[in-house]
Structure formats: structure tokens, C-alpha cells
Amino acid sequence: MGLHVGVDIGTTAVKIIVYDSDALKVLLDVSESYDVFTVGPSMFEQDPVQIENAVFEALKRVGEKFPRVDSIVLDSMLHSLLFLDENYRPISNVIPWVDERSIPQVLQVKKDRQLVRTLQNRAGCASNFAYPIFKLMWFAQNEPERLKKAYKIISIKDYIFYRLTGTLASDISVASGTGFMDIHTKTWMTDLLRELTGVGEDKLVELVPPTFVRKLTKEASERSNFASGTDVFIGISDAAASSVGSGAGVDDSITISSSSSAAIRSIVSEPPAQYPSPGVWCYVVDENYYIAGVATSNGGIVFDWYVKLFSRHDHAQIVKSIEENFYNVDASRAVLFYPFVFSERFPELDPSLSARFLNLRGDTTDWMVARSVLEGIIFNLKRIFDVVKVIPRKLENVYSTGGLTRADVWTKMLSSVINEKIIVQSKRQGTALGTVWHLLGEDHRKRAMEALKNELEVYEPDQRLVPHYQKLYEAWLEKL
């Protein structure tokens, strides 16, 4: 017990908390952002040094106030790819999940039904561009020399852990999102990887459990202001941490995570015996549990896209205008929005879909269009929710987490569309809190949640809007 630092390495920012496990509360949270940039059509990358510097800058801000802590524990985004040389220095940019260069390789694999089943049943991964295995196929077919030159192939979390501790390893939680780790044996699928990409086992790093711990190096101590020798735990994925931090239990809950991307998932005690859709995946949480669900690239990032490209107002002004007109609904005049700015991953990869508005008229207002963008994102989540809700043995609670939960109107709308009560555990840094709670164990998490129960926000479906959204969703589906 004591002070624990949770480090959430997300897609566009690192978020860090200091958690007092005796007082059962977060004492501090900070964040530092970094960029995702395009290097070609549908090709996105990130600078690993920029991410590293952002992590250390955020740690430094925390370390200035809390130099001596009991542990630092990491979580990170899934599906990132980075090449290192023999000195463990980056020789590529980070390729994140949003990169779509490997769509041709996905379509190539989808022609082999047996291979698709193997990927889903053995690796727990659906056939879509997010997974590093398809990006490695792309490099094998388009830039084989770069792949050959890579001494080690890792994730961004592996690299940050190395920069903190001097040890290069990959945790089974993040590794299960590569497409080439067997989720049942928790070992690399070297046979499949070599067959599809030509990459040998020598380019991979050791797989370790989330509780794998090493000491903070002297160099990292000087950069972060934390005491040298502080325990650093490798931790879990942001998907798992988000669900743990939301308050979700095992086999009885669903978490709807709405950040840049969006996902609906359930913590389960074993992988699905049968996957209810080609787009359903199952990753590892730790040695005992799994997380199964569906992800879409078209989450909050679509709302950002709309604001930057079309709106005369900023996010706060737009949300305020929607709130002011929340009950001003008319299905006959409602704008329908299809949020497929990025290639959709559900029910299976479909790069042909594109974003579009329907029912735009001369009397359509700014807030009506903005509202339709949020509704379109949520309608897409509802069709995912209707599939994922059969995965847990029973469904007792629905939790919501992610950046969009900070807008009340989002969760009110979501609750009314799916017609379910939604519980919000934390609107700030719930993922970083989740990775700390996972480290401290289930008994601690239950005590912490009991202490925080008065801070829970519960959203009930608004019966004034449920019939409206049922009608609107049917119209949306009809023209999908």
C-alpha cells in the first residue's frame, strides 16, 4: 500500500495519475499530448521520440511533487508497431492502430476462410487493418529490406518500459493485440508469423505477465525526478485497464469506451466458445482473464473531424448548443449521419463505407448537424452493443468510460439509444486508475469502488427520447 503512479500511454496523449492506496483516492493527474501524422494515403505514423519525451515530461511533473512512490505501472494502446536496431534504438516511426496501409493484406487473408478462423480462434483477432500482423505482411510485400533490417519488433509500451528500466519485454496483455500471440497458451505464434511475414522468432522479445517488474534506472530517474530503483511494473493494455477502471466485473458487465476510437467489451473468464460475429475479438487481460468485444475506428475522432472540417464553433460551444436543444426532436426533420470517416471494422472490415449526411435541408441548423454526428457515432455503437451483450454469461451492468463521457449529453444520448442504465465510474483518467487497481488486486478494487460509490454517476434512459431514438435508429439502419 502507499503511492502508486499509473501511466496510460494512449493514442494521442499520455495520462498519468498518482493514486493513494491507503486513502483510496487520486491525488494528482497530468497529461502530455503527441501527434499522429500522415505519411501517405491512409498511412499514419507517430514519432517514438516524441512519445518518449512526452512520457518523461509528464513523469517529471509528477516526480517533482511525489519523488518517492511505491510503484509505477504502465498501460498502453493496443496494436502499435515499432522497429529497433541491435542497440534497441528506433529505426522506424511508431505505426498505430489507425494506420490503414495493410487493408490489401487483410483482404488477401480474408480469401482463406480457414486462416480467418485461425486468427480469430487462436489469436483472438478479427481480420482488420489494426493488427500488427497485417502491417508486417505489408512490409514483407512492399518494403522487405526495412523488415529485414529490424533487429527487434515491438510495441510502443515495450519501448517505454525499456527506456524506464533497461529491460526489453512484452506483456501478454498488449501482445495479445498483435494477431500473432496464442491467447490460450500465451505464447508467440511463430509458425503463423513466419508463414505470413517471413519474420522469425529471433525478432520478437520475451513475453511476460503484467506483474513483471524491474527497477527504474539511474538515467530514467534523472529524467523523471523519481527515485532510482523505484519498482516499474509492465502492466496491461489500455482496453483492459479501461474496463477495470470503469468498475466492470467478470462475466456480468459491459464497458462502452468512447475515446478517439470506440469499443464495447466485456471481461470474461474464458474466450467465447463461438464468436457471434467476424468482427468480435478476444484479448488477454492477464494469466486468468480475457476481454472480448468489438472496436470501431469511428469514435470520438469523428466528432473532432467534424469540428475541424465543418463547424464555425469549438467543441464546448457545440456541446452546449446540443444540450440546449436536447428535447427539441422531430424525426421527420432529423439529419442522419453515417460516421465512417475511417474504414469500418464491424461486422467485418469494409473499406468501401464512407461518411455521409442525409436529410440536409434549407432549415437545417448547426446544432442539428452537430447532434446528428454524435447520434451517428452512437447508432454505430448500438449495432455493436446488440452483438456484444450476448458475450458475458449475464448482463447486470453497463459502464461507460473515455473522453466523451465528460460531456453529459453524450452519456444521456447513449443511454437512451441503447435503452440501458449506464454507470460512469470516473470521467478523468479512469484507464490509468484501472491499471493501478489491476496491480493492487481485486480486493483492493472492490474496497476502492465501495469508497467511491457516492461519486458514481448513473444515467437512466430518458423515456421522452427512447421512442424517438428507436424510430431514428431504424431509419438509420435502413439506409446503412
XYZ file of C-alpha atoms in Angstrom:
480
model
C 0.000 0.000 0.000
C 1.064 3.607 -0.453
C 1.529 5.798 -3.519
C 1.246 4.320 -6.998
C 1.705 6.030 -10.353
C -0.481 4.871 -13.256
C 0.840 5.690 -16.732
C -1.640 5.398 -19.607
C 0.119 5.643 -22.993
C -2.813 6.412 -25.271
C -3.125 7.085 -28.974
C -2.700 10.865 -28.775
C -1.581 11.544 -25.197
C -0.049 10.058 -22.093
C -2.170 10.396 -18.963
C -0.621 9.879 -15.526
C -2.181 9.675 -12.075
C -0.852 9.406 -8.538
C -3.071 7.105 -6.500
C -3.043 6.853 -2.704
C -3.996 3.257 -1.983
C -4.494 3.966 1.738
C -6.776 6.966 1.232
C -8.337 5.277 -1.849
C -8.159 8.390 -3.981
C -6.319 10.034 -6.868
C -4.026 12.814 -5.659
C -2.848 14.172 -8.999
C -3.380 13.702 -12.715
C -1.416 15.178 -15.602
C -1.215 14.640 -19.337
C 1.036 15.395 -22.302
C -0.091 15.111 -25.920
C 1.707 13.932 -29.050
C 0.926 13.726 -32.727
C -0.421 11.249 -35.233
C 0.633 12.328 -38.727
C 0.065 11.085 -42.246
C 2.894 9.826 -44.450
C 0.755 8.806 -47.413
C -2.785 7.831 -48.382
C -4.365 6.110 -45.346
C -0.891 5.788 -43.794
C -0.410 7.156 -40.271
C 2.643 7.176 -38.042
C 3.990 8.657 -34.799
C 7.415 9.768 -33.643
C 8.621 7.363 -30.905
C 10.984 10.001 -29.516
C 8.132 12.499 -29.207
C 6.086 9.905 -27.315
C 9.066 9.029 -25.107
C 9.701 12.699 -24.321
C 6.012 13.267 -23.542
C 6.027 10.330 -21.114
C 9.126 11.578 -19.336
C 7.880 15.165 -19.259
C 4.641 14.040 -17.625
C 6.540 11.805 -15.204
C 8.826 14.723 -14.357
C 5.854 16.906 -13.475
C 4.582 14.165 -11.174
C 8.018 13.336 -9.759
C 8.580 16.944 -8.736
C 5.713 16.578 -6.258
C 5.961 12.873 -5.437
C 9.591 11.757 -5.916
C 9.203 8.624 -3.776
C 6.393 6.267 -4.705
C 5.841 2.567 -4.197
C 5.390 1.712 -7.858
C 4.974 2.911 -11.399
C 2.665 0.770 -13.562
C 2.007 1.103 -17.283
C -0.806 0.521 -19.702
C -0.822 1.412 -23.379
C -2.794 1.442 -26.577
C -3.068 -1.842 -28.429
C -1.830 -2.640 -31.960
C 1.261 -0.401 -32.202
C 4.336 -1.415 -34.165
C 7.949 -0.237 -33.857
C 11.255 -1.480 -35.304
C 14.513 -1.332 -33.310
C 18.154 -1.795 -34.300
C 20.655 -4.016 -32.444
C 21.208 -1.225 -29.888
C 17.457 -1.037 -29.228
C 17.170 2.341 -30.936
C 14.109 3.072 -33.123
C 14.693 2.718 -36.866
C 11.069 3.418 -37.748
C 8.217 5.569 -36.611
C 5.501 4.014 -34.481
C 2.698 2.672 -36.656
C -0.517 2.916 -34.594
C -3.793 1.057 -34.906
C -5.373 3.820 -37.013
C -2.948 3.204 -39.908
C -4.798 1.578 -42.833
C -1.939 0.680 -45.204
C -2.497 -3.044 -44.652
C -6.095 -3.198 -45.926
C -4.956 -5.081 -49.100
C -3.258 -7.682 -46.896
C -6.417 -8.087 -44.806
C -8.483 -8.635 -47.957
C -5.863 -11.144 -49.111
C -6.151 -13.138 -45.865
C -9.963 -12.971 -45.905
C -9.963 -15.133 -49.016
C -8.698 -18.018 -46.857
C -11.589 -18.852 -44.532
C -9.558 -21.338 -42.524
C -6.864 -18.747 -41.867
C -9.502 -16.210 -40.797
C -10.907 -18.748 -38.312
C -7.407 -19.492 -37.016
C -6.709 -15.823 -36.397
C -9.976 -15.381 -34.513
C -9.977 -18.647 -32.536
C -6.265 -18.949 -31.787
C -5.007 -15.356 -31.781
C -8.342 -13.864 -30.717
C -8.088 -11.294 -33.501
C -10.573 -10.372 -36.202
C -9.333 -9.730 -39.733
C -8.777 -5.990 -39.908
C -6.032 -3.464 -40.519
C -5.482 -2.545 -36.854
C -3.372 -5.612 -36.142
C 0.426 -5.534 -36.470
C 0.477 -8.934 -38.195
C -1.142 -7.379 -41.281
C 1.220 -4.410 -41.193
C 4.151 -6.830 -41.085
C 2.648 -8.529 -44.139
C 2.578 -5.120 -45.820
C 6.263 -4.554 -45.084
C 7.133 -8.059 -46.284
C 5.386 -7.353 -49.589
C 6.301 -3.677 -50.059
C 9.448 -2.835 -48.068
C 11.135 -6.174 -47.268
C 14.532 -4.578 -46.652
C 13.146 -2.466 -43.792
C 11.656 -5.576 -42.229
C 14.906 -7.476 -42.683
C 16.880 -4.626 -41.102
C 14.723 -4.635 -37.947
C 16.557 -6.357 -35.092
C 13.519 -6.362 -32.791
C 9.823 -5.804 -33.486
C 7.944 -4.368 -30.531
C 5.091 -2.124 -29.328
C 5.390 1.428 -28.041
C 4.827 0.176 -24.488
C 7.712 -2.292 -24.805
C 9.927 0.624 -25.818
C 8.823 2.916 -22.969
C 9.320 0.092 -20.451
C 12.821 -0.379 -21.854
C 13.586 3.342 -21.545
C 12.416 3.255 -17.920
C 14.105 0.034 -16.809
C 16.702 -1.040 -19.370
C 14.782 -4.303 -19.936
C 13.062 -5.133 -23.211
C 9.973 -7.338 -22.796
C 6.380 -7.555 -23.966
C 3.424 -8.125 -21.645
C 0.867 -10.745 -22.663
C -1.984 -8.218 -22.452
C -0.654 -5.856 -25.127
C 0.956 -8.712 -27.087
C -2.441 -10.382 -27.468
C -3.410 -7.482 -29.727
C -0.698 -8.230 -32.287
C -2.509 -11.008 -34.132
C 0.385 -13.397 -33.583
C 0.105 -14.386 -29.915
C -1.863 -17.504 -28.963
C -4.325 -16.297 -26.321
C -4.769 -19.844 -24.967
C -1.104 -20.774 -24.459
C 0.059 -17.140 -24.151
C 2.986 -17.794 -26.467
C 4.067 -16.265 -29.778
C 2.567 -17.954 -32.855
C 5.932 -18.189 -34.572
C 4.703 -20.681 -37.162
C 1.932 -18.419 -38.456
C 4.080 -15.289 -38.224
C 6.861 -16.810 -40.321
C 4.374 -18.188 -42.849
C 2.647 -14.839 -43.407
C 5.531 -12.389 -42.982
C 8.819 -14.273 -43.010
C 9.607 -12.839 -39.560
C 11.454 -15.260 -37.284
C 11.222 -15.713 -33.532
C 14.602 -14.009 -33.095
C 12.999 -10.628 -33.870
C 10.466 -10.999 -31.040
C 11.008 -10.262 -27.357
C 10.222 -12.230 -24.210
C 6.560 -12.475 -23.197
C 5.916 -11.645 -19.547
C 2.870 -11.334 -17.236
C 1.503 -7.889 -16.274
C 3.132 -8.170 -12.835
C 6.613 -8.322 -14.416
C 8.687 -5.730 -12.544
C 12.070 -4.095 -12.956
C 13.772 -1.134 -11.254
C 13.828 2.427 -12.576
C 17.301 3.100 -13.964
C 19.520 5.965 -12.833
C 19.132 7.660 -16.228
C 15.339 7.370 -16.118
C 15.394 8.615 -12.528
C 17.228 11.768 -13.573
C 14.763 12.383 -16.412
C 11.657 11.737 -14.306
C 12.544 13.013 -10.805
C 11.525 9.665 -9.309
C 13.929 7.858 -7.011
C 16.288 5.443 -8.734
C 15.302 1.855 -8.026
C 11.554 2.535 -7.957
C 9.582 -0.553 -8.991
C 8.203 -0.305 -12.540
C 5.513 -2.854 -13.479
C 4.883 -3.542 -17.148
C 1.090 -3.664 -16.659
C -1.766 -4.321 -19.069
C -3.397 -2.880 -22.197
C -5.476 0.284 -22.166
C -8.519 -1.763 -23.218
C -8.217 -3.980 -20.155
C -7.320 -1.061 -17.873
C -10.284 0.950 -19.111
C -12.713 -1.823 -18.230
C -11.102 -2.441 -14.834
C -11.167 1.291 -14.086
C -14.776 1.623 -15.181
C -15.853 -0.764 -12.422
C -16.819 -3.686 -14.662
C -16.906 -7.161 -13.137
C -16.161 -10.544 -14.706
C -18.798 -12.297 -16.858
C -21.554 -9.860 -15.840
C -20.769 -6.434 -17.279
C -20.142 -4.467 -20.450
C -17.978 -1.376 -20.792
C -18.542 1.147 -23.559
C -15.319 3.040 -24.106
C -15.613 6.204 -26.171
C -12.367 7.993 -26.890
C -10.614 8.558 -30.231
C -11.709 5.103 -31.236
C -14.573 3.327 -29.511
C -15.035 -0.171 -28.186
C -17.643 -2.240 -26.413
C -16.196 -5.087 -24.384
C -16.690 -7.496 -21.520
C -14.189 -9.020 -19.087
C -14.695 -12.784 -19.252
C -13.203 -15.825 -17.540
C -12.641 -17.662 -20.814
C -12.681 -16.858 -24.539
C -16.013 -17.228 -26.376
C -16.734 -20.806 -27.425
C -18.252 -19.326 -30.567
C -17.650 -15.808 -31.813
C -21.017 -14.116 -32.540
C -19.596 -12.005 -35.383
C -16.483 -11.895 -37.608
C -15.628 -8.549 -36.007
C -15.513 -9.849 -32.422
C -12.087 -10.187 -30.834
C -10.768 -11.601 -27.568
C -7.564 -10.390 -25.899
C -5.755 -11.324 -22.720
C -6.120 -9.284 -19.535
C -3.670 -11.362 -17.508
C -2.953 -15.022 -16.751
C -6.553 -15.648 -15.652
C -8.931 -13.358 -17.530
C -9.766 -12.140 -21.016
C -11.542 -9.214 -22.581
C -13.846 -9.777 -25.545
C -15.667 -7.271 -27.686
C -15.758 -5.147 -30.803
C -13.894 -1.972 -31.720
C -14.583 0.732 -34.251
C -12.158 3.327 -35.552
C -15.058 5.780 -35.811
C -15.357 7.057 -32.261
C -14.644 10.483 -30.824
C -12.092 11.163 -33.526
C -15.044 11.539 -35.930
C -16.500 14.333 -33.809
C -13.080 16.033 -33.849
C -13.043 15.625 -37.638
C -16.457 17.293 -37.917
C -15.491 20.208 -35.667
C -12.250 20.918 -37.541
C -13.668 20.496 -41.031
C -17.206 21.864 -40.881
C -18.017 23.790 -37.726
C -17.681 27.503 -37.008
C -17.648 26.722 -33.274
C -15.407 24.835 -30.864
C -16.264 21.618 -29.037
C -17.654 23.312 -25.922
C -19.950 25.628 -27.876
C -21.247 22.772 -29.991
C -21.971 20.561 -26.984
C -23.744 23.473 -25.270
C -25.987 24.036 -28.296
C -26.930 20.356 -28.383
C -27.732 20.406 -24.653
C -29.936 23.486 -25.089
C -31.937 21.713 -27.801
C -31.798 18.219 -26.327
C -35.578 17.699 -26.273
C -36.246 19.598 -29.481
C -36.649 16.481 -31.601
C -38.539 15.788 -34.801
C -37.763 12.546 -36.602
C -39.120 13.919 -39.880
C -36.523 16.729 -39.866
C -33.666 14.915 -38.175
C -30.361 14.710 -40.007
C -28.865 11.228 -40.297
C -25.101 10.877 -40.174
C -23.041 7.813 -41.058
C -19.722 8.125 -39.186
C -17.441 6.071 -41.439
C -14.608 8.563 -41.774
C -12.194 5.664 -41.271
C -12.587 2.142 -42.634
C -15.179 0.381 -40.516
C -14.190 -2.793 -38.644
C -17.677 -4.109 -37.802
C -19.289 -6.500 -38.545
C -16.110 -7.058 -40.565
C -13.641 -4.860 -42.392
C -15.389 -2.725 -45.010
C -13.145 -0.020 -46.524
C -15.860 0.928 -49.027
C -18.030 2.714 -46.450
C -17.701 6.472 -46.219
C -19.118 9.230 -44.054
C -22.252 10.984 -45.258
C -25.173 13.129 -44.135
C -28.798 12.537 -45.133
C -31.812 14.831 -44.859
C -29.935 18.126 -45.018
C -32.433 20.922 -45.811
C -32.577 24.678 -46.060
C -33.805 24.969 -42.464
C -31.174 22.578 -41.029
C -29.253 24.287 -38.222
C -25.719 23.977 -36.889
C -26.836 22.148 -33.771
C -28.965 19.688 -35.774
C -25.943 18.685 -37.840
C -23.683 18.512 -34.789
C -26.259 16.421 -32.945
C -26.503 14.038 -35.895
C -22.735 13.454 -35.705
C -22.958 12.313 -32.076
C -26.072 10.276 -32.877
C -24.393 8.620 -35.854
C -21.434 7.540 -33.724
C -23.841 6.189 -31.097
C -26.078 4.387 -33.627
C -22.984 2.573 -34.859
C -22.185 1.678 -31.242
C -25.728 0.372 -30.724
C -25.425 -2.169 -33.529
C -22.153 -3.272 -31.888
C -23.742 -3.339 -28.430
C -26.523 -5.632 -29.646
C -23.875 -8.217 -30.584
C -21.510 -7.849 -27.626
C -24.259 -8.057 -24.994
C -24.544 -11.813 -25.603
C -20.865 -12.433 -24.720
C -20.988 -12.239 -20.883
C -22.821 -15.028 -19.090
C -25.287 -12.438 -17.814
C -25.589 -8.689 -18.221
C -26.082 -6.862 -14.940
C -24.321 -3.554 -15.504
C -23.293 -1.289 -18.375
C -20.398 1.094 -17.729
C -19.160 3.999 -19.806
C -15.668 5.428 -19.918
C -13.452 7.523 -22.170
C -13.080 11.167 -23.123
C -16.599 11.589 -24.497
C -18.125 10.824 -21.080
C -17.015 14.265 -19.963
C -19.966 15.635 -21.944
C -23.168 14.734 -20.075
C -25.160 14.970 -23.287
C -23.120 12.109 -24.763
C -23.968 9.648 -21.983
C -27.603 10.785 -21.800
C -27.910 10.177 -25.523
C -26.088 6.833 -25.352
C -28.314 5.563 -22.526
C -31.490 6.487 -24.399
C -30.329 4.951 -27.683
C -29.327 1.558 -26.220
C -32.154 1.810 -23.656
C -29.937 0.739 -20.753
C -28.873 2.283 -17.450
C -25.246 3.445 -17.722
C -22.806 3.862 -14.843
C -19.847 6.245 -15.075
C -17.137 5.470 -12.539
C -14.719 8.245 -13.474
C -14.668 10.956 -16.116
C -10.947 11.593 -15.613
C -8.085 9.174 -16.213
C -10.125 6.056 -15.485
C -7.749 3.998 -17.606
C -4.654 4.966 -15.619
C -6.600 4.230 -12.438
C -7.614 0.854 -13.849
C -4.031 -0.235 -14.425
C -3.182 0.645 -10.796
C -6.241 -1.166 -9.487
C -5.318 -4.236 -11.511
C -1.865 -4.248 -9.929
C -3.272 -3.894 -6.415
C -5.748 -6.746 -6.896
C -9.479 -7.371 -6.903
C -9.973 -6.999 -3.150
C -8.457 -3.535 -3.250
C -10.510 -2.566 -6.278
C -13.727 -3.582 -4.518
C -12.802 -1.516 -1.459
C -11.948 1.452 -3.654
C -15.200 1.206 -5.576
C -17.155 0.987 -2.330
C -15.411 4.140 -1.130
C -16.210 5.886 -4.401
C -19.818 4.734 -4.731
C -21.180 8.160 -3.806
C -19.239 9.630 -6.733
C -20.761 7.293 -9.312
C -22.912 8.939 -11.946
C -25.872 6.907 -13.131
C -27.709 7.718 -16.361
C -31.151 6.226 -16.913
C -32.727 6.041 -20.375
C -34.838 9.164 -20.895
C -38.291 7.841 -21.685
C -39.116 11.056 -23.539
C -36.363 10.204 -26.033
C -36.366 6.382 -26.168
C -39.258 6.123 -28.699
C -37.707 8.888 -30.818
C -34.368 7.117 -30.946
C -35.923 3.740 -31.669
C -37.580 5.264 -34.738
C -34.482 7.196 -35.766
C -32.193 4.170 -35.354
C -34.464 2.040 -37.563
C -34.311 4.758 -40.233
C -30.512 4.918 -39.868
C -30.168 1.135 -40.236
C -32.478 1.050 -43.256
C -30.173 3.362 -45.216
C -26.879 1.980 -43.943
